[in-house]
XYZ file of C-alpha atoms in Angstrom:
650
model
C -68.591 -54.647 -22.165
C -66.787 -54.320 -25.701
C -67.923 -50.384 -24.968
C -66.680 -50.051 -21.957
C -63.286 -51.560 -22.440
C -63.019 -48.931 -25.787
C -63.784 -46.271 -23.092
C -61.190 -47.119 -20.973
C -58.038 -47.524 -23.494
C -59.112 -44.203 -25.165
C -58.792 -42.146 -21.642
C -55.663 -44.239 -21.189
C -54.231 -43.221 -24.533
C -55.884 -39.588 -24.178
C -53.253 -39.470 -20.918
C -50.885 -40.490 -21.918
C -50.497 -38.182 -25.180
C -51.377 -35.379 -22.315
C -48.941 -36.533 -19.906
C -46.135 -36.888 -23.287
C -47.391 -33.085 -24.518
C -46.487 -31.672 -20.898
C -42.859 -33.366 -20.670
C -42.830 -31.679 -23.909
C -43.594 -28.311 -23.071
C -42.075 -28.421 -19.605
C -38.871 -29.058 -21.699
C -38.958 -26.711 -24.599
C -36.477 -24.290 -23.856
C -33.643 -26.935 -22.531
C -34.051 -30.395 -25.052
C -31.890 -32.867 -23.180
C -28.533 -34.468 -25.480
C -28.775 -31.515 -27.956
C -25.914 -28.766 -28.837
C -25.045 -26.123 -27.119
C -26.550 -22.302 -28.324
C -23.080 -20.920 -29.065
C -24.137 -18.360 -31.722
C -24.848 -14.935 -30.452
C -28.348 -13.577 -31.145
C -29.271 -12.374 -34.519
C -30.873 -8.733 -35.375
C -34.085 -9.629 -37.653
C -35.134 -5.821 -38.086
C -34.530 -2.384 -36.754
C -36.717 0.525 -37.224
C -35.286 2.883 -38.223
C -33.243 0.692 -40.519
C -29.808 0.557 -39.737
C -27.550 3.112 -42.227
C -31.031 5.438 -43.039
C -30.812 8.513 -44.008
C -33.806 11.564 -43.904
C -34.724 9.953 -40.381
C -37.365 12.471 -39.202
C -39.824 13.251 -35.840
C -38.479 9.782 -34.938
C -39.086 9.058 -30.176
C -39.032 5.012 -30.419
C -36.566 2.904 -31.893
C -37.343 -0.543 -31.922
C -34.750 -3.745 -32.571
C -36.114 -7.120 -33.170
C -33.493 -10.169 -32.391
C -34.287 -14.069 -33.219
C -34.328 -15.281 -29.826
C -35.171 -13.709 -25.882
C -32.276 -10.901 -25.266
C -30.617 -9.392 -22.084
C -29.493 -6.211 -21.925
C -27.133 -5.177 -19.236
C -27.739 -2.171 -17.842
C -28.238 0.047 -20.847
C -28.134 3.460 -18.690
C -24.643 3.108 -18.410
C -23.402 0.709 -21.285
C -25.701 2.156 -24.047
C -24.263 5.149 -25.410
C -25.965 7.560 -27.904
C -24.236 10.031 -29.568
C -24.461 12.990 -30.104
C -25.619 12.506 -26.213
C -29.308 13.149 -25.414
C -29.895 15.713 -23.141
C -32.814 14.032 -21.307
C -31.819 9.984 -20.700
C -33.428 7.700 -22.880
C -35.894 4.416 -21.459
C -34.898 0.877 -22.763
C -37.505 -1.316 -22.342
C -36.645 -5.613 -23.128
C -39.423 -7.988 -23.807
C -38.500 -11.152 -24.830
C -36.969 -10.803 -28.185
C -37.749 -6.839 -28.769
C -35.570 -3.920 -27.559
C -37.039 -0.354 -27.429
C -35.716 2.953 -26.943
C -37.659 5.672 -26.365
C -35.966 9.009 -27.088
C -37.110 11.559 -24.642
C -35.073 14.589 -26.432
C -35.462 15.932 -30.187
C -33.036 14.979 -32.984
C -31.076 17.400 -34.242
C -31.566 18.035 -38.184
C -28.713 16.836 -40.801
C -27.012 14.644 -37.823
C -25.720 11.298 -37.684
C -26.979 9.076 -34.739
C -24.726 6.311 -33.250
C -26.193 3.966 -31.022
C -23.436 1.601 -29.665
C -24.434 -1.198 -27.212
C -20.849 -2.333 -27.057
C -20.951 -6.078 -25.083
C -24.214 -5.618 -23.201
C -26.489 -7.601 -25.548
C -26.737 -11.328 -24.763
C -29.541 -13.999 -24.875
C -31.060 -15.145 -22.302
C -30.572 -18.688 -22.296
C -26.761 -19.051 -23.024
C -25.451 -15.505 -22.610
C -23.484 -15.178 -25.904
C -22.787 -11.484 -26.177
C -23.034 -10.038 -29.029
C -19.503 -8.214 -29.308
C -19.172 -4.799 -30.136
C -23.207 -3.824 -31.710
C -23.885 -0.758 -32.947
C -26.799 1.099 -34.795
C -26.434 4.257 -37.167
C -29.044 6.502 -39.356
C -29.165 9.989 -40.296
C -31.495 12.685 -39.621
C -30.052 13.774 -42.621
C -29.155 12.630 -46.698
C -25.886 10.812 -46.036
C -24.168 9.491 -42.970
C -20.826 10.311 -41.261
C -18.997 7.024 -41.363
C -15.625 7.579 -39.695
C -14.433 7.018 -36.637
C -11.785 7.447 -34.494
C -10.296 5.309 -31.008
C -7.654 5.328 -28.696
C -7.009 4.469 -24.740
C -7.562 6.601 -21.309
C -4.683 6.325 -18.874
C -4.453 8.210 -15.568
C -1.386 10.773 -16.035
C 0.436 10.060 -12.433
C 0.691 6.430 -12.662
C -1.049 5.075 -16.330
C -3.877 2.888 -14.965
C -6.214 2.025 -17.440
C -9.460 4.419 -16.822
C -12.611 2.699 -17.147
C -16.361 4.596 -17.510
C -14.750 8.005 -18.581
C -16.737 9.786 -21.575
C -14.556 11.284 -24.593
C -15.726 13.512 -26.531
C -15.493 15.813 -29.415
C -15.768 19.415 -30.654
C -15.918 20.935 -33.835
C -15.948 24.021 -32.106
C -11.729 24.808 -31.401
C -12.054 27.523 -29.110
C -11.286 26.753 -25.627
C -14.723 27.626 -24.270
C -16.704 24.751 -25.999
C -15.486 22.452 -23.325
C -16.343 24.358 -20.495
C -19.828 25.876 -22.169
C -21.045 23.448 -25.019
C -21.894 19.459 -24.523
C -19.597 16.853 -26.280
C -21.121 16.749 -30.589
C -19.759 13.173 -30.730
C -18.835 10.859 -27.247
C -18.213 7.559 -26.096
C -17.085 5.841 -23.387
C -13.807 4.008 -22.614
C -14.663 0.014 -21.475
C -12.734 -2.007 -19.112
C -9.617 -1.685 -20.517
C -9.703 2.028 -20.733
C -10.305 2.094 -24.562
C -12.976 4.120 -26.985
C -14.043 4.267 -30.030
C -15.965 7.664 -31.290
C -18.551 6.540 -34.241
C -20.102 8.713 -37.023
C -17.254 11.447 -37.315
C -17.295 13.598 -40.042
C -13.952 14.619 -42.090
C -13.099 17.979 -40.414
C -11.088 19.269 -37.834
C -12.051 18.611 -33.957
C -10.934 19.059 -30.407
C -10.353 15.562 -28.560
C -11.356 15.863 -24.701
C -11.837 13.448 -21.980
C -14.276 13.822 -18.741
C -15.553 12.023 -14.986
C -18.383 13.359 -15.905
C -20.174 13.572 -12.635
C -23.352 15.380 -13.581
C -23.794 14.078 -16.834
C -24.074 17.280 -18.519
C -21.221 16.499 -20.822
C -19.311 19.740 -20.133
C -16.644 20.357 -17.765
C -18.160 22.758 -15.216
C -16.582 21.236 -11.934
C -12.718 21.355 -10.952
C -13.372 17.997 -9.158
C -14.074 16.615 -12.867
C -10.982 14.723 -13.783
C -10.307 15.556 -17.636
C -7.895 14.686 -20.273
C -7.395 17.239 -23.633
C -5.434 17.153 -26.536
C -2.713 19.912 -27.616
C -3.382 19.524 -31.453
C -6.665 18.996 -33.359
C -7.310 15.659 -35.078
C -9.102 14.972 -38.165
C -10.593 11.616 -38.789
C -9.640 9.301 -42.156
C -10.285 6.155 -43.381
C -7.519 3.789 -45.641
C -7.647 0.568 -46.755
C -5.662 -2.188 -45.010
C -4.931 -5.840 -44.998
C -5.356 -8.555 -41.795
C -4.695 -12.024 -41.699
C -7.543 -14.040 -40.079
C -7.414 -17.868 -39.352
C -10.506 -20.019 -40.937
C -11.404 -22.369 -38.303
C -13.457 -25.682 -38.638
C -15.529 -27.491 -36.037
C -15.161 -31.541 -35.732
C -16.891 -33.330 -32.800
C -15.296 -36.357 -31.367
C -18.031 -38.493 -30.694
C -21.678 -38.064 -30.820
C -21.938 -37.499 -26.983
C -19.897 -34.161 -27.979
C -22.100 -30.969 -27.645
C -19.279 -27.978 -28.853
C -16.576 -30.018 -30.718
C -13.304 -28.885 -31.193
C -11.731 -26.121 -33.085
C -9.418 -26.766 -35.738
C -7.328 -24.113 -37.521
C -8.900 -25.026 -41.835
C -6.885 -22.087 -43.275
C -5.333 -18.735 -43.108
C -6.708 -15.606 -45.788
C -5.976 -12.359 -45.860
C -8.507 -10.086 -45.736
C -9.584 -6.299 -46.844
C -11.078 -3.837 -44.588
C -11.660 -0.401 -43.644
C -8.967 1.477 -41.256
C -10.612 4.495 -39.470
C -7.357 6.802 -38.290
C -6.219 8.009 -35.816
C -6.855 4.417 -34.022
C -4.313 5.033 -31.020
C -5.050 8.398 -29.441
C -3.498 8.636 -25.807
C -5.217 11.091 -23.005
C -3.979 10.981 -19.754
C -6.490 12.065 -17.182
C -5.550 14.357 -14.181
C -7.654 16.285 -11.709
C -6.759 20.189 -11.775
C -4.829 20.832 -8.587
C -7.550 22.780 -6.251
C -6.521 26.835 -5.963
C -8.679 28.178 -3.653
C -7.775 29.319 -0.496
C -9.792 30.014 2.930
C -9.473 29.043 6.277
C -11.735 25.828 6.616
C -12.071 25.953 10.280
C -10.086 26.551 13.326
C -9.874 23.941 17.257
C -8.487 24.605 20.716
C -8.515 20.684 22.065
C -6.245 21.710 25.288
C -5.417 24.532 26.953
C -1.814 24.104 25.550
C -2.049 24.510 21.621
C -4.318 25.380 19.213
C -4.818 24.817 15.305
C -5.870 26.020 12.016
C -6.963 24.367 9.218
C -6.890 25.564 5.477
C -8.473 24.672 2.389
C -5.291 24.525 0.013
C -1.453 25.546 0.563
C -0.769 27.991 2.379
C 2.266 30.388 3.364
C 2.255 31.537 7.187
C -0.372 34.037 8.232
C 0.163 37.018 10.467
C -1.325 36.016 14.157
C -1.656 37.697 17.142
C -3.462 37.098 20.424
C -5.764 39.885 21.168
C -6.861 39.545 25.219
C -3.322 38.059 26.065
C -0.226 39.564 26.333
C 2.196 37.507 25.275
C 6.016 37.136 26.558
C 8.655 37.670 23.964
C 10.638 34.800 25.880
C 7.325 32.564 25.834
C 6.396 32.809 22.140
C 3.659 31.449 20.290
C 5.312 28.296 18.399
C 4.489 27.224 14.835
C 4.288 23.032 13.754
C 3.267 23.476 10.439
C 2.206 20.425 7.853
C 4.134 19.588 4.664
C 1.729 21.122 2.529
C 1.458 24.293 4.818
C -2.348 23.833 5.204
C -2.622 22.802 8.561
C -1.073 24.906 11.570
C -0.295 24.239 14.892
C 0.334 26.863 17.214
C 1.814 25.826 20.979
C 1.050 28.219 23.947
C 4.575 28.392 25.860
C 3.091 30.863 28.486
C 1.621 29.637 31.617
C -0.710 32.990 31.991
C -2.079 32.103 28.805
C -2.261 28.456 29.126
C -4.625 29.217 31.695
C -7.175 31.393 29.859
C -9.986 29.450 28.678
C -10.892 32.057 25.994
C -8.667 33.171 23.704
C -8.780 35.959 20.760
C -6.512 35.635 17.834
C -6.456 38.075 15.148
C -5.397 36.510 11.996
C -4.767 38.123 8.417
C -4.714 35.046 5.854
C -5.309 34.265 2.223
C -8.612 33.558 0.724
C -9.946 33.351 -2.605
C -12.597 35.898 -3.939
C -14.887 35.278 -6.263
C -13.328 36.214 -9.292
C -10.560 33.288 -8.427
C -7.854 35.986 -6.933
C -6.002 35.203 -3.640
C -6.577 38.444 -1.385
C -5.742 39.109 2.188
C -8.290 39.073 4.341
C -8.386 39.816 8.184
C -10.336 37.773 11.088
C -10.626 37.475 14.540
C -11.339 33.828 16.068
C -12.634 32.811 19.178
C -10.203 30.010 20.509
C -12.054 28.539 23.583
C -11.522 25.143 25.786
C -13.793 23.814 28.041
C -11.431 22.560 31.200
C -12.715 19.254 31.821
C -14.276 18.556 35.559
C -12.096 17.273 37.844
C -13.465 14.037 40.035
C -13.039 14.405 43.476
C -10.515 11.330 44.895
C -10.690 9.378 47.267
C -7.400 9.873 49.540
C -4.553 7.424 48.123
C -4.371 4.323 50.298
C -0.712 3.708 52.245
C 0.182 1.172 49.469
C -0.896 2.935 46.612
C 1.922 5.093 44.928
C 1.104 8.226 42.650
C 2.351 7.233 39.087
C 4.515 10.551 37.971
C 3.619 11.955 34.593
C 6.541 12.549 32.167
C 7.048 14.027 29.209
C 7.575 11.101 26.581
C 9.652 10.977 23.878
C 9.261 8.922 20.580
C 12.268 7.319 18.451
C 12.588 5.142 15.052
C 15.962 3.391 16.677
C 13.928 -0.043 16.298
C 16.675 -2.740 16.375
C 18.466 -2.737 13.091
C 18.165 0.564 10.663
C 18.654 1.112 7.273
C 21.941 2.573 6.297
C 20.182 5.731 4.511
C 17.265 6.245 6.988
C 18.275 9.526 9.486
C 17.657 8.926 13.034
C 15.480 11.189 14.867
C 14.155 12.226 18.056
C 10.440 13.575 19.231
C 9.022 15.324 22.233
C 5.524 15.026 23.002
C 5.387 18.755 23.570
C 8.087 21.136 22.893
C 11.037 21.776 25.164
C 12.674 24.618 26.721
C 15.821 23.753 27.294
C 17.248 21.344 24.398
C 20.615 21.247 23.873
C 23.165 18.705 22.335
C 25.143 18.522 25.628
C 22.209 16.428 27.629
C 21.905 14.006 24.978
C 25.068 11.103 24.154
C 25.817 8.997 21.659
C 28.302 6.184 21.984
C 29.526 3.147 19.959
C 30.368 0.402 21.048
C 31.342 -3.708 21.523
C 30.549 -6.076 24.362
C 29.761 -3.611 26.098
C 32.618 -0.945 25.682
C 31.250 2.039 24.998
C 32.852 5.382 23.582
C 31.651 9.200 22.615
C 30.785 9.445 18.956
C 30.513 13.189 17.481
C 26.851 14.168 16.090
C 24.783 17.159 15.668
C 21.399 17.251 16.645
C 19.240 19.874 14.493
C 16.074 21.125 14.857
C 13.551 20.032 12.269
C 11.860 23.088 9.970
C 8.038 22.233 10.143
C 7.929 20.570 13.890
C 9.240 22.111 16.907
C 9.219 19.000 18.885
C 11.152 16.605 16.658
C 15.097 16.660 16.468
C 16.946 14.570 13.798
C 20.546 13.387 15.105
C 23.245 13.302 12.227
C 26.356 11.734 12.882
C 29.246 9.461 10.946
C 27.540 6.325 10.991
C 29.336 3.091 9.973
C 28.024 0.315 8.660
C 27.650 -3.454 10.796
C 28.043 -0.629 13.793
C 26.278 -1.002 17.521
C 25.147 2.396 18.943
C 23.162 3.657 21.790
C 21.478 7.122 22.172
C 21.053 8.001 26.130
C 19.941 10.966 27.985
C 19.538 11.424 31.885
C 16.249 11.665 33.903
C 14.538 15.008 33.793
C 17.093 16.525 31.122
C 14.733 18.218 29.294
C 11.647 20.551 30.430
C 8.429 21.291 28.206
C 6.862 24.563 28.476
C 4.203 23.144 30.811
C 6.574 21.776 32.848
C 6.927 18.177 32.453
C 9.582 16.903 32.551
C 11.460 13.711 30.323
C 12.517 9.994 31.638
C 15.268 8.416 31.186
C 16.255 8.069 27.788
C 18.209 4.803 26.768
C 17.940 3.741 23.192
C 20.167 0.736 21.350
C 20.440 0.264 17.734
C 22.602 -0.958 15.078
C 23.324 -0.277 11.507
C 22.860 -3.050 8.688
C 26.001 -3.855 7.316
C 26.901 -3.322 3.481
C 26.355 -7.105 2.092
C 22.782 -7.257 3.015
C 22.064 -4.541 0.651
C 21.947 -4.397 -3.290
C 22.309 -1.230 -5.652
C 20.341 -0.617 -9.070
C 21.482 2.356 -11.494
C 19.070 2.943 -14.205
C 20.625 4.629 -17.295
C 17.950 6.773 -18.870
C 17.505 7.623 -22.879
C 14.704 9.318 -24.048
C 13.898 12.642 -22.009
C 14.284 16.334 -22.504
C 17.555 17.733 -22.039
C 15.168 20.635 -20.851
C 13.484 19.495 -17.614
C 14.943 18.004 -14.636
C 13.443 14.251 -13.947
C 13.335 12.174 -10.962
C 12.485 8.453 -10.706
C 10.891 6.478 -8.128
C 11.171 2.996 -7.336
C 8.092 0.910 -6.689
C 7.136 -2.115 -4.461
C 4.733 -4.540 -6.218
C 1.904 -2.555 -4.808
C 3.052 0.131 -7.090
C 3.729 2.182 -4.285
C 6.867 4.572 -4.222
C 9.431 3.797 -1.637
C 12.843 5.428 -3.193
C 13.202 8.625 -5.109
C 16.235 10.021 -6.885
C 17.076 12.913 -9.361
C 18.103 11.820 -12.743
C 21.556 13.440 -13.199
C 24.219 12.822 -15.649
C 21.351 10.727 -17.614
C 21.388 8.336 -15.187
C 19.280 7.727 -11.288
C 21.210 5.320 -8.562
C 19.648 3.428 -5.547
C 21.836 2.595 -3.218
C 21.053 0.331 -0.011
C 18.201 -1.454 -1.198
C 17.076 -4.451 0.231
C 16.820 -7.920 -1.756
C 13.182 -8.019 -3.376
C 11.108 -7.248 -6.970
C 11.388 -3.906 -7.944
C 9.483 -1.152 -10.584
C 10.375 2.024 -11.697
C 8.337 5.300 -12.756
C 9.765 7.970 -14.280
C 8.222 11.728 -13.986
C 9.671 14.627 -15.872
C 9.956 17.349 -13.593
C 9.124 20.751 -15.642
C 8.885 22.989 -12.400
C 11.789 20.638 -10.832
C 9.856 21.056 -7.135
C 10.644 17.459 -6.903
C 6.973 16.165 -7.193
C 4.686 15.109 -10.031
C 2.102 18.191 -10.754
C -0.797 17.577 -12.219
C -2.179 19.865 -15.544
C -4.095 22.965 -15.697
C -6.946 23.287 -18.670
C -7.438 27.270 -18.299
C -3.521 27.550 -18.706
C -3.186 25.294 -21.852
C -1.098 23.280 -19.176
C -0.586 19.330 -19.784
C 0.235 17.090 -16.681
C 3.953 16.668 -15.996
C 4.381 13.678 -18.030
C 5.152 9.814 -16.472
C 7.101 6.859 -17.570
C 7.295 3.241 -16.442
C 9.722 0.769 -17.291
C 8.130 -2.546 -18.378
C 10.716 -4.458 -16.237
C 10.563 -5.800 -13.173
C 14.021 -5.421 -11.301
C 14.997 -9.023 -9.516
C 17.940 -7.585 -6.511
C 19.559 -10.133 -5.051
C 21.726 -9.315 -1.570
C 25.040 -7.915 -2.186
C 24.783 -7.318 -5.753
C 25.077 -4.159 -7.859
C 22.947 -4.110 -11.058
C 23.409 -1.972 -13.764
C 20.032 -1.281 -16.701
C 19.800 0.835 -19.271
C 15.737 2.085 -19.769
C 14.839 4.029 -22.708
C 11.590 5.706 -22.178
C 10.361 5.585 -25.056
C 11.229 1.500 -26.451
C 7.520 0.893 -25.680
C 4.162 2.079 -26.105
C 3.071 4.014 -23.282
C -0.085 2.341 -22.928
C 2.140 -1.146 -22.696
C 4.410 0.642 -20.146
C 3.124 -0.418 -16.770
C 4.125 -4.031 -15.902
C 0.503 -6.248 -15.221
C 1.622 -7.446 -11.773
C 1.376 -3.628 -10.336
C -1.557 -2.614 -12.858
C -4.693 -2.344 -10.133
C -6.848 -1.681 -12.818
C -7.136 -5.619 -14.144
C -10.697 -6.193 -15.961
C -11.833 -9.693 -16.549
C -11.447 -10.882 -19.736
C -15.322 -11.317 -21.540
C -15.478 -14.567 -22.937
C -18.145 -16.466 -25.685
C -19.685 -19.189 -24.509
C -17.436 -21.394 -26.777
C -14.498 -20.059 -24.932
C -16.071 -20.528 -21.554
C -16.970 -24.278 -22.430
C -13.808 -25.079 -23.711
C -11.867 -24.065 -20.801
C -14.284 -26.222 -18.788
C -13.780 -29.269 -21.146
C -10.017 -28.596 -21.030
C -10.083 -28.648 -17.031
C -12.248 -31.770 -17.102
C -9.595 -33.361 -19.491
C -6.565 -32.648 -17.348
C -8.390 -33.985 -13.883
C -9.120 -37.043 -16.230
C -5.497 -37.432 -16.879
C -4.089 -36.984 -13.252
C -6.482 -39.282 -12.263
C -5.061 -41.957 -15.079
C -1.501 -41.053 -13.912
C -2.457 -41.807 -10.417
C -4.190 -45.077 -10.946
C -0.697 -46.262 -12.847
C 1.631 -44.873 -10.112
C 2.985 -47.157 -7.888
């Protein structure tokens, strides 16, 4: 019995120290009521050792850390420089990183391998900020380094994921032939920092480097290059840092509070230049060729080019065409799209046209030639359906040839009005169209000349004396106007007023800063950052008039060419981009109110420049896990307190 009983209590005790080892196990990696991890991981060992030098026939490199690490995906965040021709593997397990090099090392070299922010542990995620690796193939290692910031040239985003590089090589050709000696890649934010640069003269690019051969071989590469060489240098400097202490409130506290101890100035190592500026354009496409070429109707026909182009010599081959029934041209902006309209009813009616054309296109060696080609222009009439004979109340809907306006209710004061047929006419002329003020309903003639526009054949703008607060109405009578294919136009009746003066505001910018030398424009923004005003800078100063009540921006371009739009740059011509401004200011216009700034260009950095509320580019901020938990506890702590102001509210 005694037995027995013994028996029983040990298996009791036996499960109950099994039962107490699970809980234990089952709760290793999370112990309930203990601190938070807020310490990012540790390195234990590297091989090879960080700062080696005589590094030789090394393919694995292998990092040891204290605790189980994340790496976010290295292919892109890991950079190696100089760059490996053939991609390296990472492999994570648990607490060990490897790297398996996949391409030779190159003899008396210094190797950077930068992580930047994509090391974290598991558990907690505490980053560990800005990690990087050196050694030395090989007997000392190049310790300098240089940084700066990646801005698009038309409108200074912040670039993120573009490589810059360097050459040591200064002729022009090592960019387009050679791979980058030294690169990195700009974060977030549009910064970089180049590691392990020796003292010596180099050539600062930057590249969208599509293929990943680190060489600009592609004119759809966007790139970024600097005028002057740079040479790295290193001085010592002085920063003040703030000591901080952590107190915890009460024992139930798990991160505790920081709380400023004392303030030291420290030494440290300044690697120059630190705040390098490349804007990054996209060379403007040169070739030429005809892409390809429609007939949708029987009525017009088009062309469509690969890059600008001036008017081509045309001629119809199987149709003779009437010199009172021309061929006429509606041409894009840009010149590379062209629409021709068939004004002869012969040829209307041909289904299969052949046009002789003599255009551009580009050879091979990049030169613009004349070439000659004959196209075959064909439309496929679509089938008519047989109908049924029209019933005795059914009434045949006549087709007309409409015409399109922007008279919509109230207009702008600045904003031209125009008129546009669906096809072109025959027979315009000013005398079938009137225009008429008027008030309750007393009308009388106002004066105006209606002009053709250059590019479109069918659109007509009206210019007249307009006054401001004014009632008008633009009227034409049934079938006053004819289109080549005989259609003819409604009636046209059209109201519309003009805003009066005291609903607008005006802004004048007075402008310091620029070249004397090249003609500038500026255009005002929205808070989309897109441009809805342009005017010339003259007399050192740029005026918008009429402008609606609202938040404004301003951009600045300095117009070398003066063609009135912002070019980009040109590598094989030593060309930079036309060079951009932005005032940091956001322009508040009330109604009826004239404001007068003064903007000098160059009062702030340029990569400070663009105002945050129109910046697209607008990268979250990374934060330690301290930071993250702090906010939390500072959230928590504010509900709290409404919560203590509501219960003693009456």
């Amino acid at each position: 019995m005694i037995f027995s009983k013994l028996y029983i209590n040990i298996r009791l005790l036996a499960t109950l120290l099994l039962s107490f080892s699970l809980a234990t196990c089952a709760n290793r990696g999370t112990p309930s009521g203990g601190d938070y991890d807020l310490e990012p991981p540790q390195l234990l060992s590297v091989n090879p050792a960080n700062g080696a030098t005589g590094v030789k026939g090394v393919k694995t490199i292998s990092l040891l850390f204290n605790e189980n690490i994340d790496l976010d995906n290295a292919a892109e965040n890991v950079i190696i420089t100089p760059p490996q021709s053939i991609a390296p593997r990472f492999t994570v397990i648990n607490k060990k990183v490897k790297i398996d090099l996949r391409d030779s090392l190159q003899a008396n070299t210094t190797y950077v391998i930068d992580f930047a922010n994509s090391l974290a542990d598991s558990n907690e995620k505490n980053f560990l900020s800005n990690f990087s690796l050196s050694f030395s193939t090989g007997e000392h290692i190049d310790t300098l380094a240089i940084g700066g910031k990646v801005l698009s040239a038309d409108n200074l985003e912040p670039m993120p994921n573009i490589f810059v590089g360097l050459h040591s090589d200064l002729s022009d050709s090592a960019f387009l032939k050679k791979p980058f000696e030294r690169i990195s890649k700009t974060d977030s934010k549009g910064e970089f920092v180049i590691r392990g640069v020796k003292a010596k003269p180099y050539r600062l690019y930057a590249l969208n480097d599509t293929n990943r051969d680190y060489k600009y071989d592609s004119p759809s590469e966007a790139i970024a290059f600097m005028d002057a060489t740079i040479e790295a240098s290193a001085e010592l400097s002085v920063r003040t840092d703030t000591i901080y202490r952590i107190e915890k409130r009460d024992k139930h506290d798990k991160i505790g509070i920081r709380i400023p101890d004392s303030v030291i100035d420290r030494s440290y190592t300044r690697f120059l230049p630190d705040n390098l500026v490349l804007r990054l354009f996209t060379t403007k496409d040169t070739k030429k060729f005809l892409q390809k070429y429609e007939r949708p109707n029987g009525k017009s026909f088009s062309l469509f080019f690969q890059g600008e182009m001036p008017t081509p010599k045309l001629e119809l081959i199987n149709a003779a065409t009437d010199a009172s029934r021309p061929l006429l041209l509606e041409r894009s902006a840009k010149g590379d799209t062209l629409k021709y309209w068939i004004t002869d009813h012969n040829i209307i009616q041909n289904d299969t046209l052949l046009a002789c054309i003599t255009h551009l296109q580009t050879d091979t060696l990049g030169v613009a030639r004349e070439v000659t080609d004959t196209l075959k222009l064909f439309y496929r009439k679509p089938k008519v359906k047989k109908e049924e004979k029209p019933k005795d109340e059914e009434i045949k809907i006549a087709k007309f040839l409409s015409i399109s306006n922007n008279m919509t209710g109230s207009v702008d004061i600045p904003k031209r009005i125009f008129i546009e047929f669906e096809e072109p006419v025959q027979n315009f002329s000013n005398e079938k169209l009137r225009l008429q003020t008027g008030k309750d309903s007393v009308w009388s003639k106002v004066d105006f000349t209606a002009i053709a526009d250059t590019l479109n054949p069918r659109k007509y703008w009206i210019d007249f004396d307009r006054k401001a607060g004014s009632e008008y109405r633009l009227s034409a009578d049934s079938a006053a106007f004819l289109s080549y294919t005989d259609l003819h136009t409604n009636k046209l009746d059209e109201k519309f007023s003009i805003k009066k003066e005291e609903e607008y505001s005006m802004l004048k910018l007075s402008i310091q800063g620029i070249s004397s030398s090249n003609e500038a424009f500026v255009e005002l923004l929205d808070k989309a950052d897109n441009p809805i005003r342009k005017a010339k800078v003259e007399a050192g100063s740029a005026t918008f008039r009429y402008l609606p009540a609202g938040t404004y921006y301003a951009r600045l371009v300095e117009d070398r060419n003066g063609n009135g739009v912002w070019d980009a740059g040109d590598f094989e011509k030593k060309m930079q981009p036309e060079t951009v401004y932005y005032s940091p200011k956001a322009y508040e216009l009330r109604l009826n109110w004239d404001a007068e700034e003064d903007w000098d260009v160059n009062a702030t950095e340029v990569t400070q420049q663009k105002a945050k509320a129109i910046t697209k580019n607008k990268p979250k901020e990374l934060k330690t896990k301290r930071q993250q938990l702090e906010e939390q506890e500072q959230r928590s702590r504010e509900k709290s307190q409404e919560r203590n102001n509501e219960d003693y509210s009456f």
